XYZ file of C-alpha atoms in Angstrom:
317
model
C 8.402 31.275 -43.208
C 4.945 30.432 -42.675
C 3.431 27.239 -42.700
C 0.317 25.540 -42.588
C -0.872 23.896 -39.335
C -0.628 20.198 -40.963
C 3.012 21.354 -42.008
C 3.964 22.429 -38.427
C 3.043 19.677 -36.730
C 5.083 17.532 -39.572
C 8.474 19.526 -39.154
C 7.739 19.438 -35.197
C 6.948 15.743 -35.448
C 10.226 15.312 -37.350
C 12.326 17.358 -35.551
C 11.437 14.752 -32.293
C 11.766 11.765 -34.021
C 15.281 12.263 -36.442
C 17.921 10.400 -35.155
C 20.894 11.922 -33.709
C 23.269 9.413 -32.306
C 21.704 9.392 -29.135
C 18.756 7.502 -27.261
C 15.592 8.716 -28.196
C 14.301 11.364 -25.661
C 10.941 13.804 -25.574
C 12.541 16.948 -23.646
C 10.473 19.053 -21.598
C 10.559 22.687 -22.536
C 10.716 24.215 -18.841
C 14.652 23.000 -17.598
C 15.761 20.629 -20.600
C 15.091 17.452 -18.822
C 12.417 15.126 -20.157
C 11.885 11.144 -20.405
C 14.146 8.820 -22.334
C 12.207 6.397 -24.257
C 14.634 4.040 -24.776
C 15.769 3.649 -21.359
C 11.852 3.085 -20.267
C 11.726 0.080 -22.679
C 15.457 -1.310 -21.854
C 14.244 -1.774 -18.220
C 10.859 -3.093 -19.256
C 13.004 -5.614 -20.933
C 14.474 -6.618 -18.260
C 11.970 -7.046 -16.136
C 10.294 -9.346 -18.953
C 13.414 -11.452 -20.046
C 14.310 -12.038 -16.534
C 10.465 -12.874 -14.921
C 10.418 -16.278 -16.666
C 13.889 -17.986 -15.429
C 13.515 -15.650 -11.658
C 10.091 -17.532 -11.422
C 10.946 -20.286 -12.033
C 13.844 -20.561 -10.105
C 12.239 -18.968 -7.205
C 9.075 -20.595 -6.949
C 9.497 -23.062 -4.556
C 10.528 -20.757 -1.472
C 7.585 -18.961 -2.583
C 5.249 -21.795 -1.882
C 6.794 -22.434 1.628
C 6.474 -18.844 2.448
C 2.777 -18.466 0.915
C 2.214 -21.659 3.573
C 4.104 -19.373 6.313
C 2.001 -16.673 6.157
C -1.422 -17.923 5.859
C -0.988 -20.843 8.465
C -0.985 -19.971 12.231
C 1.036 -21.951 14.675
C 1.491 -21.731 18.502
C 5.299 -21.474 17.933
C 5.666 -19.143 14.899
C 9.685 -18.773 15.436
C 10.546 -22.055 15.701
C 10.592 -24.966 13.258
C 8.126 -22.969 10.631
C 10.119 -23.643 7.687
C 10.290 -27.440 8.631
C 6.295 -27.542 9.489
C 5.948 -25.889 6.139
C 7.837 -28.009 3.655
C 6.766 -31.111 5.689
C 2.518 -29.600 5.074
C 3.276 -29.233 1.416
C 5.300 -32.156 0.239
C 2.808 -34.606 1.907
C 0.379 -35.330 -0.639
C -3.195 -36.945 -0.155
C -1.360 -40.549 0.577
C 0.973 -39.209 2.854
C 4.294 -39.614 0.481
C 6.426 -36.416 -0.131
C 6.741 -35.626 -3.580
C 8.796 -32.893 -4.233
C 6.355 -31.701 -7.757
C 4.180 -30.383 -5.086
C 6.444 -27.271 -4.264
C 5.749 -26.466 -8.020
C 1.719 -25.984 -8.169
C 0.796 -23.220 -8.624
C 3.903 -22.349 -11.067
C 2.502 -21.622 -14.321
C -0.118 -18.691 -12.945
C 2.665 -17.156 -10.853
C 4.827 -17.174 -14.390
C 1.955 -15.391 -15.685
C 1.355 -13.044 -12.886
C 5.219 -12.457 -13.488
C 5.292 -12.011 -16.704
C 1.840 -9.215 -16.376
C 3.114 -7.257 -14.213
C 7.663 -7.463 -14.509
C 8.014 -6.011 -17.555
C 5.072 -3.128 -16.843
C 6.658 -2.770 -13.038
C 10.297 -1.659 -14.806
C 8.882 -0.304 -17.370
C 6.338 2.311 -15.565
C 8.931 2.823 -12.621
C 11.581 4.462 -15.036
C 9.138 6.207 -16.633
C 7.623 7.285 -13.065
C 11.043 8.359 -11.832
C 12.230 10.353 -15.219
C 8.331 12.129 -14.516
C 9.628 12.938 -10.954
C 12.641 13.951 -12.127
C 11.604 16.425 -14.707
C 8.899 17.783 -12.796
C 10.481 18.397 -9.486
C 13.589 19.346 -8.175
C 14.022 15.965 -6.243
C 17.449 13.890 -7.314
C 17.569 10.790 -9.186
C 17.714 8.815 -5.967
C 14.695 10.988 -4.308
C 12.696 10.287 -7.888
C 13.275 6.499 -7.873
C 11.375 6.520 -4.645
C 8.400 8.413 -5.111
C 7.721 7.853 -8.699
C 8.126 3.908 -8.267
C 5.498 4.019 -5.055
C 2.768 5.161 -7.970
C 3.674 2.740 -10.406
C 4.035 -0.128 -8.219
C 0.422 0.773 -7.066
C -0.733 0.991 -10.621
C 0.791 -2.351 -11.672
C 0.045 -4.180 -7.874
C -3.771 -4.155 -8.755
C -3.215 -4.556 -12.576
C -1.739 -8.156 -11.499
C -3.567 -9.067 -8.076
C -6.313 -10.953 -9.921
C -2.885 -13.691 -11.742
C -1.472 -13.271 -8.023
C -5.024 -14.293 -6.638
C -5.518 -17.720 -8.710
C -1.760 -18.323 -7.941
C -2.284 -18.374 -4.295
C -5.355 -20.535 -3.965
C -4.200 -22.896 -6.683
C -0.978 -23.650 -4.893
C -2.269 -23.445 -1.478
C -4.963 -25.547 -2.678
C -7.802 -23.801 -1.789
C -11.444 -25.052 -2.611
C -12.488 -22.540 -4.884
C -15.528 -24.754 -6.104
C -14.565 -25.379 -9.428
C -13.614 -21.728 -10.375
C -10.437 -21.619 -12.152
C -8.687 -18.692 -14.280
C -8.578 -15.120 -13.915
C -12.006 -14.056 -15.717
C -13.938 -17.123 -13.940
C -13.135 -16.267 -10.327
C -14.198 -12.243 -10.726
C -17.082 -13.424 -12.321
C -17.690 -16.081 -9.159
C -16.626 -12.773 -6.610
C -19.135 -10.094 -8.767
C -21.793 -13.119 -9.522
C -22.244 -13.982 -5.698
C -22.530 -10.331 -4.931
C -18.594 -9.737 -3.256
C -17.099 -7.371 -5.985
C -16.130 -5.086 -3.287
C -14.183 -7.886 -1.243
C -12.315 -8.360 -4.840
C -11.812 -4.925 -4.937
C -10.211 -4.641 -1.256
C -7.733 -7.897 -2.720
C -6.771 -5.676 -5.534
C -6.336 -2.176 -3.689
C -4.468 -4.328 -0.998
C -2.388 -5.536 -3.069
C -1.458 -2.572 -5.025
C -0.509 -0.742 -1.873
C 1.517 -3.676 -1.316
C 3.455 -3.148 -4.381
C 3.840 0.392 -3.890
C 5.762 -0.343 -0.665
C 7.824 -2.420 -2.703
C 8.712 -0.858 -5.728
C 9.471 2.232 -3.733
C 12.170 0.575 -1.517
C 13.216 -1.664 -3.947
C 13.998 0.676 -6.944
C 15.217 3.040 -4.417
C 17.503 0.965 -3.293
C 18.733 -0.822 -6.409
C 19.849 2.977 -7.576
C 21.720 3.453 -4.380
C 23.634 -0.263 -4.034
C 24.089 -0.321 -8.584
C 27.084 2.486 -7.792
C 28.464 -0.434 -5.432
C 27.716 -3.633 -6.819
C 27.024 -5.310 -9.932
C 23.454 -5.855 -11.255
C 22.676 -9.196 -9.881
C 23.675 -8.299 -6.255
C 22.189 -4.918 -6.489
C 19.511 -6.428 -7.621
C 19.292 -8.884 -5.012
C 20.434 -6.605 -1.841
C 17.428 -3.827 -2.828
C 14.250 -7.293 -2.918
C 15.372 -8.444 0.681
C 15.001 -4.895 1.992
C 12.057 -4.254 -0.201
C 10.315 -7.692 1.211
C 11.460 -6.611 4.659
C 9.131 -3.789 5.261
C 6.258 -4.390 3.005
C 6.102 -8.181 4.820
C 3.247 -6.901 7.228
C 1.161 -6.226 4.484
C 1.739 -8.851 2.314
C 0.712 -11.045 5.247
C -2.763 -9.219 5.080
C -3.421 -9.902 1.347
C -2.355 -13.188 1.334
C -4.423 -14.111 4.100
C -7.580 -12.362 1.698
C -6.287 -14.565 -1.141
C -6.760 -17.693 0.603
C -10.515 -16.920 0.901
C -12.468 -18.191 -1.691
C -13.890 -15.491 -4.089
C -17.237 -16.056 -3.373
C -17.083 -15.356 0.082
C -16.127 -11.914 2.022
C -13.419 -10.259 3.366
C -12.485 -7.269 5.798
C -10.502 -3.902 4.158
C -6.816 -4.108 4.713
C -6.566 -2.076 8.315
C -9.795 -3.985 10.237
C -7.641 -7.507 8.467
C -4.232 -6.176 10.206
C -5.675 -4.867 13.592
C -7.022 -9.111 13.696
C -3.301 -10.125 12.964
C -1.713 -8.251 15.805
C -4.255 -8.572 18.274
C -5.046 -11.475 20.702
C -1.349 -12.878 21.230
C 0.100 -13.378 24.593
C 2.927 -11.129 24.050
C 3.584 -8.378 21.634
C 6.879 -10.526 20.551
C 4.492 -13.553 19.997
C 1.977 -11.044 17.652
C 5.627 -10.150 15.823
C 6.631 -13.584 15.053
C 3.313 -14.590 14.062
C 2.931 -11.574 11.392
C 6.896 -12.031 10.143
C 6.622 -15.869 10.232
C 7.932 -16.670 6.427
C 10.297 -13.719 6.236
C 13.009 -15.684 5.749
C 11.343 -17.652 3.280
C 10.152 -14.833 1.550
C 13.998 -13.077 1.682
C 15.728 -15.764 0.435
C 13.076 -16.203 -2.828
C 12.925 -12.687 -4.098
C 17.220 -12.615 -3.155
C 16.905 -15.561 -6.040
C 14.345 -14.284 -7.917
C 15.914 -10.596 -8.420
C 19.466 -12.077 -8.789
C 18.141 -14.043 -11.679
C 16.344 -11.294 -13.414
C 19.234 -8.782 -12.888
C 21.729 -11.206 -14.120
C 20.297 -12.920 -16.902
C 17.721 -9.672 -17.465
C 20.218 -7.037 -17.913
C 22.518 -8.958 -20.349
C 20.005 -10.727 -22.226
C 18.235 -7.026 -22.777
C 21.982 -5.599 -23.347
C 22.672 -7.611 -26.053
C 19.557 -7.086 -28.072
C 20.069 -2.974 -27.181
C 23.286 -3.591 -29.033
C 21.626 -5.481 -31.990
C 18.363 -3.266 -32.720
């Protein structure tokens, strides 16, 4: 039967889209394997049904560990968490107030929210793209595809991350507040590329992360339910990308309109001019625990209420 052009594509179109009882997959032609759809946008879910309560939940340990990281002390492992909580609840009469461990909470709900749901999203799709392109198992995939999209989605969302950190470390940004204002302030006073360095930083960053964390999650799910799973694969995911995120924090605490180093010449300053290379160790982990304990929350959140909250509306629509 011939048909014309317009009526191939139609029949091909159709014979993609008709539903057959199963979830909704383009196949590639090569070894059957291709990316499901619907899984792509059930783990997008989750990541955006579960960033909102995670956040919110987590935020505080967040604050004491942003404090951590981008304060130096002479004794970094001893009595940081103390010297931390004790910097930020003071306020500028000296009381602790115990609203102050929330500034900063609505921009990190809206870095969450830009970059959760992509971050799920993009990693399944990454991995199913690994999967059906090489020969590498589901486990290998998760890995390597979720390094790319955590890159991709690390600098889509380091500009929310940046306001974040200098709004609730309470940084004198000169008036500049919101995402669009301070890349103006960093193009306008002639330090896009610094901006530039926070963003590439910080997508390498996530990279790390996604990688191990995704990785992870696929290995510990066969093990554990979804919240501990969930929980397990952040704390080794914060683990090794810590170093880093130390770097790009300390960036983000610069004002935009002034300069900072690329990420390696910012990381050779960290480790060097300690007494001892344990001293340049606890200095560049100082926060760890902090930093542990509020993704452990955060991800147990979002893979608890996440997963059944997106569950239940899989099974409705």
């Amino acid at each position: 039967l011939k048909l014309c052009p317009k009526l191939r594509i139609a029949v091909g179109l159709h014979s993609v889209l008709r539903p057959t009882g199963h979830p909704q997959a383009m196949t590639t032609p090569a070894d059957g394997r291709g990316v499901d759809i619907n899984e792509c946008l059930y783990k997008g879910a989750i990541g955006a049904i579960g960033a909102i309560p995670g956040t919110f939940c987590a935020h505080p340990f967040d604050v004491v560990k942003m404090r951590m990281q981008t304060t130096s002390t002479a004794t970094p492992w001893s009595g940081g968490i103390r010297t931390a909580v004790g910097a930020i609840g003071r306020g500028a009469d000296g009381a602790f107030k115990p609203v102050h461990f929330l500034n900063g909470l609505s921009p990190a709900i809206q870095q969450k929210m830009v970059t959760r749901a992509p971050m799920f999203l993009l990693s399944e799709l990454s991995t199913q793209l690994v999967e059906a392109t090489t020969t590498l198992s589901r486990t290998e995939a998760c890995f390597v595809g979720s390094f790319g999209s955590g890159f991709v989605t690390g600098n889509v969302a380091s500009l929310a991350e940046y306001c974040k950190v200098m709004r609730s470390q309470r940084v004198d940004t000169g008036g500049v507040i919101g995402v669009a204002a301070t890349a103006r302030a960093a193009i306008s006073s002639g330090h896009g590329l610094s901006l530039a360095r926070r963003m590439r930083s910080a997508g390498l960053r996530n990279g790390i992360f996604d990688s191990t964390f995704f990785g992870m999650q696929n290995v510990l799910s066969q093990h554990l339910g979804s919240g501990w799973s969930y929980a397990g694969s952040a704390a080794a995911a914060v683990t090794l990308d810590y170093s880093v995120d130390v770097v790009v924090k300390r960036m983000m605490v610069v004002p935009p309109q002034q300069a900072v180093d690329p990420l390696w010449k910012s990381m050779r300053r960290l480790l060097t001019g300690h007494k001892t290379i344990f001293h340049a160790i606890a200095t560049v982990h100082a926060g760890l625990s902090a930093k542990a304990v509020e993704f452990s929350v955060s991800y147990f959140v979002t893979g608890t209420a996440g997963v059944h909250i997106a569950t239940m509306l899989r099974a409705c629509f």
